[in-house]
Amino acid sequence: MDSRILDIQGLCARDSVEELLVDVSLHVDAGGRTAIVGESGCGKTMTLRALLHTLPPDVEVSAGRIRFMGEDALALKGEALRKDLYMRIGHVGQNTSENLHPLLKVSRQLTDFSPLGRKEALEKATALLESLSIKDPGRVLSSYPGELSGGMRQRVNMAVALMKDAPLLIADEPTSALDAHVRRQVEELYQGLCEREGLSLLLISHDLSFVRRIADRVYVMYAGRVVEEGSLDEVFGEAAHPYTKALASLSGRRSLDRTRDLDEIGGSVPDKGRGDPSCAFSSRCPYAARDCHNALSYRHLGGSHYVRCCHELA
Amino acid sequence: MSLLEAVRVGRVFPIDGPQKRFEALKDVSIHLEAGESVGVLGESGSGKSTLAAIFGGLDRPTSGQVLYKGRDIATLKGGDWKCFRQSVQYIFQDPKAAMNPYFTLRQVLMEPLKVNRKELSKAQMVELVEDMTARVGLPTSILSRHPDEVSGGQAQRIITARVLLLEPEVIIADECVSALDLSIQAQIINLLRRIRSATGASFLFISHDADLVRYFCDRSYVMLHGRIVEELGQDLSASAKSEYTRMLLGGL
Ligand SMILES: Nc1ncnc2c1ncn2[C@@H]1O[C@H](COP(=O)(O)OP(=O)(O)OP(=O)(O)O)[C@@H](O)[C@H]1O
Ligand SMILES: [Mg+2]
């Protein structure tokens, strides 16, 4: 039996102009909770879209393989795609208005594909919405998505994904529209499902405190590549990549000083093409040196901790 | 006279279900002065976005009025309405919904300049667009892409650039950075602060991130169930009286 429910190896994707993902490898253990973090546009969502067969029309997977529950996920087609992939993955997409049908009531979107009878499905949907801190599930169920607030739509989206009881839940920025209080509820719900029902989780989030409380394994992506990976403690406790360090120090900011600008990671991702084997972060990196312009290798630091950086920072 | 003011605004939506109607806003009065940045806090579904849409003239109240420099915006016509629409700009929660999917990002940014800044030459517009693209932290090469070819965070920065290009008097920002990672959040907020000190623009700043509201705003309103339940000074927590507000602020 496979100990990994999802295993992505050497995934590359490109559109007509440039490479978008370069040699992305990552996995989710059965019952595990993996998180991907990294700057907007670094390829987190693109990686998921490759798995879910929802890449934009001009983007193609040019190398690599994806195994999901023992199947070659990239090769699935037609009925097998539905049965072996879509029915087994709950997906909370980043853009709630894209993922909910605008002309169908929430109740139908939650119950239509459920194997349960209509009445039980509605009861389950109601309970899920309540566990997500929705106070008037009755009204929400009889609404159209456009009649709900941003935070309510985000939670309906989460409930749709959880209705299937799928073994893997993929959540792309599931809490970005929610306040701290509701985010706590979501954390508890996810933790409970992972612990009690053995759910496996692949989480994308820019909220590092959320990631810290939920994930057990973390991948840091930058400009289309994985630049660091390891257990939660390895990556956040002993961050080895300057980019990971910068991310972690930003999320430590909580008392914001009005007399100063907010801290940012200066500069932006260079335009040199993601296939370039040198370090894409070097133009923004406080440790940058000549070696950074050579081809980099992925270094093993011990345990399950790897980094794509030539400096010994520890 | 305030720059922009909502006077006893109500918004009732007709809905399916036994109630038939849903009161999303009840008797809401708020005001925004020139050069002021005002926050709106409140739990999800409390009516923040509904209020923002009415305040910015994108939706009409079912009762009450919105006054722009003392005039009811429902009565503005022709040039006056155009002037209001240009002066009051909106940064949405969902950036892609605000862009034409068939446009390149360059067109997304050029379009409002062509309509509102007719005095500029094509070359000047291109220069402004490219300069603003860099200021929101994006490479100009991204401008040849379409909205569905960029990430959510990149789309949000394009929308921010589009709004800033119009040099509005009032910017209504509805969760404008909540979908972005902290570094890009900081980039955008720093940019908004620079624009604010350079142009004196006023902000209605909606966010569930109380720390950010405290950082960005001069004072704030707190909403619950479609009403304003409290007004807070700049330091938020020190002036918060109700249990509900303390929960909103202390959730972190
Ligand atoms: N078109 C509509 N028809 C019916 N009800 C609506 C409509 N638009 C909004 N509502 C309801 O009005 C209430 C307030 O929504 P609003 O979007 O203003 O909330 P919000 O405070 O912005 O919340 P969030 O923090 O989640 O964005 C919600 O209960 C919502 O369901
Ligand atoms: Mg809202």
XYZ file of C-alpha atoms and ligand atoms in Angstrom:
598
model
C 0.000 0.000 0.000
C 1.193 3.471 -0.906
C 2.007 5.642 2.096
C 1.576 8.734 -0.087
C -1.906 9.645 -1.159
C -0.536 12.221 -3.595
C 2.909 12.153 -5.141
C 4.038 14.747 -7.664
C 7.454 14.156 -9.237
C 9.422 16.486 -11.485
C 6.409 18.378 -12.745
C 7.116 20.950 -15.450
C 4.499 23.082 -17.161
C 4.770 25.798 -19.776
C 2.667 27.989 -21.983
C 3.564 29.119 -25.484
C 6.006 31.724 -24.186
C 7.666 30.505 -21.031
C 8.049 27.894 -18.335
C 5.637 28.196 -15.420
C 6.574 25.225 -13.267
C 10.068 23.781 -13.162
C 10.727 20.369 -11.674
C 8.139 20.561 -8.912
C 8.106 17.523 -6.632
C 5.889 17.298 -3.604
C 3.800 14.783 -1.778
C 1.024 14.371 0.774
C 1.230 11.374 3.082
C -1.951 9.429 3.674
C -3.435 11.195 6.696
C -0.849 13.950 6.350
C -1.249 17.708 6.178
C 0.958 19.355 3.625
C 1.108 23.087 3.009
C 2.542 25.062 0.107
C 3.561 28.631 0.809
C 5.042 31.303 -1.419
C 4.414 34.578 -3.113
C 1.389 35.214 -5.242
C 2.126 33.976 -8.764
C 4.862 31.522 -7.769
C 3.004 28.496 -9.150
C 1.077 27.103 -6.185
C -2.304 27.195 -7.865
C -0.831 26.106 -11.210
C 0.471 22.932 -9.563
C -3.023 22.108 -8.318
C -4.530 22.872 -11.685
C -2.198 20.343 -13.309
C -3.453 17.701 -10.890
C -7.099 18.624 -11.409
C -6.845 18.810 -15.219
C -7.909 22.444 -15.142
C -4.858 24.132 -16.664
C -5.606 27.061 -18.961
C -5.879 25.933 -22.595
C -2.445 27.137 -23.672
C -0.615 25.614 -20.704
C 0.685 22.067 -20.963
C 2.503 19.675 -18.692
C 5.843 19.142 -20.399
C 7.414 16.657 -17.980
C 6.817 14.839 -14.721
C 4.196 12.581 -13.266
C 1.453 12.763 -10.651
C 0.271 9.701 -8.765
C -2.934 9.994 -6.800
C -4.100 6.974 -4.775
C -1.956 4.719 -6.901
C -3.261 6.002 -10.248
C -1.452 8.023 -12.861
C -3.515 11.176 -12.410
C -2.304 12.914 -15.547
C -3.459 10.019 -17.747
C -7.019 9.795 -16.401
C -9.775 10.570 -18.874
C -13.555 10.688 -19.088
C -15.389 8.562 -16.561
C -12.224 7.466 -14.770
C -11.244 11.099 -14.310
C -14.549 11.763 -12.630
C -14.640 8.617 -10.542
C -10.996 8.251 -9.576
C -10.073 11.892 -9.262
C -12.956 14.323 -8.882
C -14.988 12.134 -6.529
C -11.937 11.537 -4.358
C -10.690 15.096 -4.048
C -12.534 17.863 -2.281
C -11.349 21.117 -3.791
C -11.762 24.539 -2.250
C -10.743 26.922 -5.005
C -9.236 30.320 -4.432
C -11.784 32.234 -6.436
C -15.153 31.593 -4.872
C -17.202 33.161 -7.620
C -15.590 30.924 -10.244
C -16.304 27.786 -8.277
C -19.944 28.301 -7.458
C -22.596 28.264 -10.150
C -24.204 31.717 -10.147
C -27.670 30.496 -11.127
C -28.075 27.601 -8.732
C -29.139 27.937 -5.141
C -26.577 27.052 -2.525
C -28.706 24.136 -1.315
C -28.549 22.481 -4.734
C -24.839 23.007 -5.112
C -24.298 21.347 -1.765
C -26.625 18.388 -2.252
C -26.855 17.613 -5.984
C -23.790 15.386 -6.128
C -24.174 13.809 -2.743
C -24.749 10.052 -2.635
C -27.023 10.657 0.373
C -30.771 11.095 0.040
C -31.945 14.680 -0.374
C -33.070 15.052 3.220
C -29.940 13.633 4.798
C -27.774 15.598 2.418
C -29.513 18.804 3.508
C -29.041 17.937 7.150
C -25.390 17.282 6.576
C -24.998 20.519 4.618
C -26.689 22.453 7.415
C -24.418 20.914 10.025
C -21.329 21.699 7.951
C -22.343 25.340 7.513
C -22.962 25.600 11.246
C -19.569 24.153 12.036
C -18.150 26.880 9.795
C -19.787 29.558 11.985
C -22.640 30.354 9.606
C -25.377 31.549 11.896
C -28.390 31.311 9.609
C -27.762 28.226 7.447
C -31.418 28.189 6.353
C -31.158 31.533 4.596
C -27.752 30.729 3.157
C -29.050 27.455 1.710
C -31.908 29.183 -0.046
C -29.682 31.948 -1.457
C -27.874 32.260 -4.757
C -24.106 32.766 -4.448
C -24.386 36.414 -5.541
C -26.597 37.088 -2.550
C -23.913 36.121 -0.062
C -21.029 38.106 1.319
C -17.435 37.237 0.373
C -16.749 35.428 3.621
C -20.018 33.501 3.427
C -19.264 32.377 -0.140
C -15.852 31.209 0.928
C -17.393 29.025 3.615
C -20.050 27.650 1.245
C -17.180 26.730 -1.030
C -15.536 24.846 1.819
C -18.761 23.050 2.616
C -19.184 21.956 -1.026
C -15.721 20.403 -0.908
C -16.431 18.612 2.360
C -19.823 17.192 1.309
C -18.125 14.470 -0.746
C -16.254 12.947 2.193
C -13.311 12.665 -0.173
C -10.059 11.256 1.242
C -8.033 14.272 0.068
C -9.004 17.873 0.622
C -7.224 20.539 -1.379
C -7.751 24.028 -0.040
C -6.362 27.019 -1.914
C -6.339 30.098 0.343
C -9.484 28.885 2.113
C -9.588 31.580 4.775
C -8.408 34.756 3.061
C -11.789 36.482 3.435
C -12.402 35.444 7.035
C -11.736 37.227 10.270
C -9.534 35.741 12.953
C -12.460 34.410 14.936
C -13.951 32.410 12.064
C -10.496 31.299 10.951
C -10.121 29.595 14.317
C -13.325 27.633 13.669
C -12.038 26.524 10.299
C -8.784 25.389 11.871
C -10.664 23.331 14.397
C -12.870 21.797 11.744
C -9.908 20.791 9.580
C -7.938 19.483 12.528
C -10.895 17.435 13.670
C -11.444 15.943 10.218
C -7.784 15.039 9.863
C -7.569 13.476 13.287
C -10.937 11.729 13.481
C -11.669 10.845 9.872
C -8.142 10.418 8.564
C -8.577 13.150 5.991
C -5.434 14.139 4.090
C -4.949 17.810 3.429
C -3.088 19.862 0.845
C -3.254 23.466 1.903
C -2.153 26.589 0.105
C -2.079 29.670 2.224
C -0.182 32.898 2.628
C -1.260 32.973 6.251
C 1.729 31.422 7.969
C 0.113 31.297 11.386
C -2.695 29.230 9.887
C -0.142 26.971 8.203
C 1.776 26.590 11.446
C -1.279 25.447 13.341
C -2.446 22.965 10.718
C 0.331 21.552 8.554
C 2.908 18.905 9.349
C 4.891 19.257 6.119
C 5.723 22.447 4.233
C 6.919 23.318 0.740
C 8.144 26.814 -0.056
C 7.793 27.778 -3.715
C 9.458 30.650 -5.515
C 9.217 31.552 -9.210
C 7.867 28.182 -10.305
C 10.155 25.969 -8.241
C 10.200 24.387 -4.819
C 13.054 26.123 -2.977
C 12.697 24.498 0.440
C 10.817 21.588 1.925
C 10.661 19.718 5.159
C 8.612 19.071 8.265
C 6.913 22.067 9.838
C 9.666 22.336 12.444
C 12.444 21.997 9.911
C 11.103 24.672 7.603
C 9.963 27.215 10.156
C 12.235 26.271 13.038
C 15.445 26.026 11.005
C 14.574 27.946 7.847
C 17.456 27.484 5.440
C 16.398 29.510 2.422
C 16.700 33.301 2.655
C 13.257 33.568 1.096
C 11.716 31.351 3.780
C 13.446 33.449 6.433
C 12.073 36.629 4.896
C 8.540 35.205 4.796
C 8.732 34.078 8.395
C 10.003 37.410 9.652
C 7.192 39.260 7.867
C 4.525 37.142 9.484
C 6.063 37.958 12.832
C 5.018 41.603 12.334
C 1.984 42.258 14.395
C 2.406 45.544 16.048
C 2.523 47.849 13.087
C 4.235 51.167 13.505
C 2.269 53.935 11.810
C 5.280 56.154 11.461
C 7.060 53.663 9.209
C 6.351 51.742 6.041
C 5.397 48.092 6.417
C 8.234 45.642 5.899
C 8.257 44.067 2.467
C 10.631 41.804 0.645
C 12.120 44.425 -1.634
C 12.216 44.022 -5.414
C 10.247 41.581 -7.463
C 10.620 38.243 -9.195
C 13.081 38.688 -12.078
C 11.961 38.265 -15.629
C 14.792 35.978 -16.636
C 12.665 32.912 -17.284
C 11.891 30.233 -14.757
C 13.906 27.580 -16.555
C 17.128 29.417 -15.751
C 19.067 27.136 -13.392
C 20.574 29.898 -11.257
C 18.839 31.296 -8.202
C 15.752 33.379 -9.038
C 15.759 35.003 -5.616
C 19.316 36.339 -5.775
C 18.312 39.822 -6.962
C 16.368 40.289 -3.705
C 18.552 38.243 -1.403
C 20.615 39.797 1.385
C 23.130 36.931 1.138
C 23.530 36.982 -2.647
C 27.011 36.173 -3.909
C 28.641 35.103 -7.136
C 27.818 31.410 -6.659
C 24.131 32.194 -6.823
C 24.451 32.723 -10.573
C 25.634 29.171 -11.150
C 23.279 26.267 -11.585
C 21.960 25.334 -8.153
C 21.369 21.898 -6.781
C 18.781 20.798 -4.285
C 20.719 20.167 -1.076
C 19.761 17.662 1.602
C 20.076 19.120 5.097
C 19.104 16.056 7.084
C 15.766 14.476 7.967
C 13.289 15.418 5.272
C 14.703 18.922 4.952
C 15.937 20.138 1.535
C 16.881 23.545 0.219
C 17.710 25.078 -3.145
C 20.311 27.615 -2.045
C 24.091 27.524 -2.037
C 24.565 29.310 1.287
C 24.963 27.606 4.634
C 22.779 29.843 6.731
C 21.780 27.669 9.651
C -20.086 69.522 4.779
C -18.456 66.127 4.396
C -16.766 64.997 1.211
C -18.928 61.887 1.118
C -21.702 60.993 3.499
C -24.323 58.287 3.926
C -27.465 59.492 5.659
C -29.752 56.925 7.285
C -29.108 54.432 4.516
C -31.083 51.194 4.340
C -30.816 48.348 1.845
C -33.442 45.646 1.604
C -32.926 42.696 -0.733
C -35.842 40.613 -1.932
C -35.021 36.950 -1.286
C -36.588 33.519 -1.634
C -37.720 31.900 1.564
C -40.324 32.572 4.207
C -39.073 36.064 5.062
C -39.185 37.313 1.449
C -36.910 40.219 2.269
C -33.555 40.654 3.884
C -32.445 43.888 5.477
C -28.717 44.088 4.831
C -28.383 47.696 6.011
C -30.470 49.436 8.631
C -30.354 53.152 9.172
C -26.640 53.540 8.550
C -25.057 56.988 8.719
C -21.350 57.478 8.103
C -19.210 60.309 6.823
C -15.831 60.714 5.221
C -13.909 63.988 5.284
C -11.336 65.160 2.770
C -7.961 63.555 3.474
C -9.380 61.138 6.017
C -8.985 57.367 6.098
C -11.853 55.578 7.759
C -11.972 51.870 8.538
C -14.969 49.552 8.543
C -14.785 46.444 10.703
C -17.417 43.812 11.290
C -18.029 40.091 11.133
C -18.560 38.378 7.810
C -22.038 39.189 6.489
C -22.466 42.276 8.655
C -22.997 44.529 5.622
C -19.573 46.073 4.953
C -19.490 45.397 1.215
C -23.126 46.347 0.784
C -22.415 49.680 2.449
C -19.264 50.184 0.387
C -21.132 49.587 -2.877
C -23.789 52.135 -1.958
C -21.226 54.630 -0.693
C -19.394 54.394 -4.008
C -22.558 54.753 -6.107
C -22.435 51.200 -7.463
C -25.696 50.225 -5.791
C -28.695 52.268 -4.709
C -30.040 52.379 -1.173
C -33.694 51.448 -0.642
C -33.938 54.249 1.879
C -31.763 57.199 2.842
C -29.233 59.048 0.698
C -25.594 59.355 -0.185
C -24.300 62.914 -0.368
C -21.215 63.858 -2.379
C -20.053 67.340 -1.390
C -23.520 67.891 -0.006
C -25.470 66.769 -3.085
C -27.587 63.623 -3.211
C -25.836 61.374 -5.751
C -29.204 60.049 -6.935
C -29.854 63.505 -8.406
C -26.490 63.898 -10.183
C -26.685 63.942 -13.980
C -24.400 64.150 -17.003
C -21.076 65.784 -16.218
C -21.717 65.845 -12.466
C -22.355 62.118 -12.366
C -19.273 61.465 -14.479
C -17.198 63.603 -12.173
C -18.484 61.671 -9.147
C -17.805 58.327 -10.828
C -14.262 59.339 -11.629
C -13.559 60.867 -8.225
C -14.763 57.889 -6.241
C -12.984 54.665 -7.159
C -13.300 51.159 -5.888
C -10.800 48.366 -5.240
C -12.800 45.157 -5.042
C -12.510 42.003 -3.034
C -12.558 39.921 -6.243
C -10.203 41.530 -8.776
C -10.818 39.234 -11.737
C -14.537 39.943 -11.693
C -13.686 43.595 -12.275
C -11.741 42.999 -15.508
C -12.874 42.272 -19.014
C -11.556 38.744 -19.663
C -10.921 39.508 -23.341
C -8.679 42.486 -22.612
C -4.957 42.236 -22.104
C -3.829 43.773 -18.848
C -2.396 46.647 -20.890
C -5.893 47.322 -22.247
C -7.348 46.973 -18.759
C -5.053 49.807 -17.658
C -5.294 51.958 -20.801
C -9.077 51.927 -21.055
C -9.884 54.265 -18.136
C -7.146 56.674 -19.235
C -8.621 56.821 -22.735
C -12.020 57.653 -21.290
C -11.028 60.019 -18.504
C -7.708 61.545 -19.501
C -8.343 62.434 -23.147
C -5.762 65.223 -22.963
C -2.896 62.706 -22.808
C -1.098 61.400 -25.885
C -0.885 57.662 -26.514
C 2.805 57.684 -25.620
C 2.132 59.482 -22.347
C -0.539 56.945 -21.468
C 1.800 54.045 -22.191
C 4.430 55.632 -20.000
C 1.991 56.193 -17.143
C 0.729 52.616 -17.396
C 4.192 51.094 -17.389
C 5.352 53.290 -14.557
C 2.345 52.375 -12.415
C 2.799 48.679 -13.219
C 6.305 48.862 -11.815
C 5.099 50.760 -8.766
C 2.685 47.978 -7.837
C 5.600 45.564 -8.088
C 4.896 43.847 -11.409
C 7.161 43.425 -14.440
C 5.870 45.304 -17.490
C 6.069 42.070 -19.520
C 2.945 40.946 -17.661
C 0.901 43.565 -19.516
C 0.520 41.398 -22.603
C -1.325 38.707 -20.624
C -5.059 38.305 -20.075
C -6.723 38.305 -16.629
C -7.022 34.511 -16.504
C -3.305 34.159 -17.198
C -2.188 35.830 -13.976
C -2.499 34.872 -10.346
C -5.094 36.373 -8.018
C -2.474 38.513 -6.316
C -1.174 39.838 -9.610
C -4.732 40.651 -10.702
C -5.295 42.576 -7.482
C -2.212 44.670 -8.150
C -3.399 45.473 -11.667
C -6.739 46.645 -10.293
C -4.933 48.778 -7.741
C -2.831 50.272 -10.522
C -5.955 51.012 -12.565
C -7.551 52.871 -9.681
C -4.416 54.858 -8.889
C -4.009 55.895 -12.532
C -7.292 57.794 -12.272
C -6.022 59.805 -9.293
C -9.341 59.650 -7.452
C -10.393 61.797 -4.513
C -11.900 58.859 -2.662
C -10.763 55.261 -2.752
C -13.068 52.595 -1.410
C -10.942 49.550 -0.688
C -12.958 46.435 0.143
C -10.626 43.747 1.510
C -8.167 44.963 -1.088
C -5.198 43.029 0.251
C -6.742 40.088 2.055
C -6.003 37.657 -0.782
C -2.347 38.641 -0.974
C 0.705 37.368 0.826
C 2.220 39.618 3.459
C 5.056 40.979 1.349
C 2.725 42.029 -1.442
C 0.194 43.276 1.105
C 2.934 45.489 2.472
C 3.923 46.655 -1.005
C 0.352 47.683 -1.825
C -0.348 49.298 1.537
C 2.914 51.241 1.393
C 2.002 52.388 -2.097
C -1.477 53.468 -0.968
C 0.065 55.407 1.898
C 2.471 57.169 -0.435
C -0.362 58.041 -2.813
C -2.363 59.258 0.146
C 0.314 61.645 1.333
C 1.029 62.851 -2.198
C -2.581 63.447 -3.284
C -4.526 63.752 -0.039
C -6.973 61.066 -1.199
C -9.576 59.852 1.295
C -10.101 56.164 2.000
C -12.942 53.977 3.127
C -10.930 50.940 4.138
C -12.747 47.680 4.748
C -10.792 44.837 6.235
C -11.112 41.959 8.648
C -7.494 42.517 9.645
C -7.790 44.782 12.682
C -4.035 45.363 12.845
C -4.037 46.701 9.343
C -7.011 48.964 10.056
C -5.239 50.341 13.097
C -2.168 50.948 10.979
C -3.915 52.562 8.029
C -6.947 54.426 9.354
C -7.635 57.536 11.426
C -10.857 56.191 12.893
C -13.277 53.319 12.261
C -16.852 52.117 12.266
C -17.892 48.713 13.566
C -20.807 46.919 11.911
C -23.067 44.135 13.122
C -26.239 42.838 11.443
C -26.442 45.778 9.058
C -25.975 48.504 11.668
C -23.126 50.643 12.881
C -22.731 49.534 16.489
C -19.653 51.452 17.504
C -17.263 54.166 16.380
C -13.624 53.789 17.262
C -10.659 56.112 17.384
C -7.365 55.363 15.697
C -6.157 53.026 18.421
C -9.266 50.787 18.114
C -8.920 48.549 21.129
C -8.404 51.333 23.642
C -11.744 52.846 22.692
C -13.710 49.609 22.114
C -16.607 49.258 24.511
C -18.733 46.310 23.398
C -17.981 42.629 23.837
C -18.538 42.095 20.117
C -15.943 44.674 19.105
C -13.421 43.278 21.527
C -13.984 39.834 20.034
C -13.364 41.229 16.542
C -10.189 42.917 17.662
C -8.944 40.284 20.025
C -9.514 37.348 17.704
C -5.842 37.310 16.864
N -27.915 40.732 -3.706
C -28.199 40.282 -2.478
N -29.375 39.646 -2.250
C -29.684 39.197 -1.018
N -28.905 39.327 0.064
C -27.727 39.952 -0.083
C -27.311 40.455 -1.367
N -26.084 41.012 -1.222
C -25.757 40.858 0.083
N -26.735 40.219 0.768
C -26.726 39.873 2.193
O -26.390 41.023 2.937
C -25.562 40.693 4.061
C -24.349 41.580 4.059
O -23.484 41.241 2.994
P -22.107 41.976 2.748
O -21.523 41.432 1.492
O -22.316 43.420 2.836
O -21.251 41.475 4.018
P -19.755 41.811 4.443
O -19.835 42.498 5.758
O -19.067 42.491 3.336
O -19.145 40.365 4.723
P -17.706 39.717 4.331
O -16.779 40.089 5.437
O -17.973 38.248 4.372
O -17.299 40.216 2.996
C -25.238 39.216 3.929
O -26.033 38.510 4.851
C -25.636 38.865 2.519
O -26.117 37.545 2.425
Mg -17.458 41.892 1.957
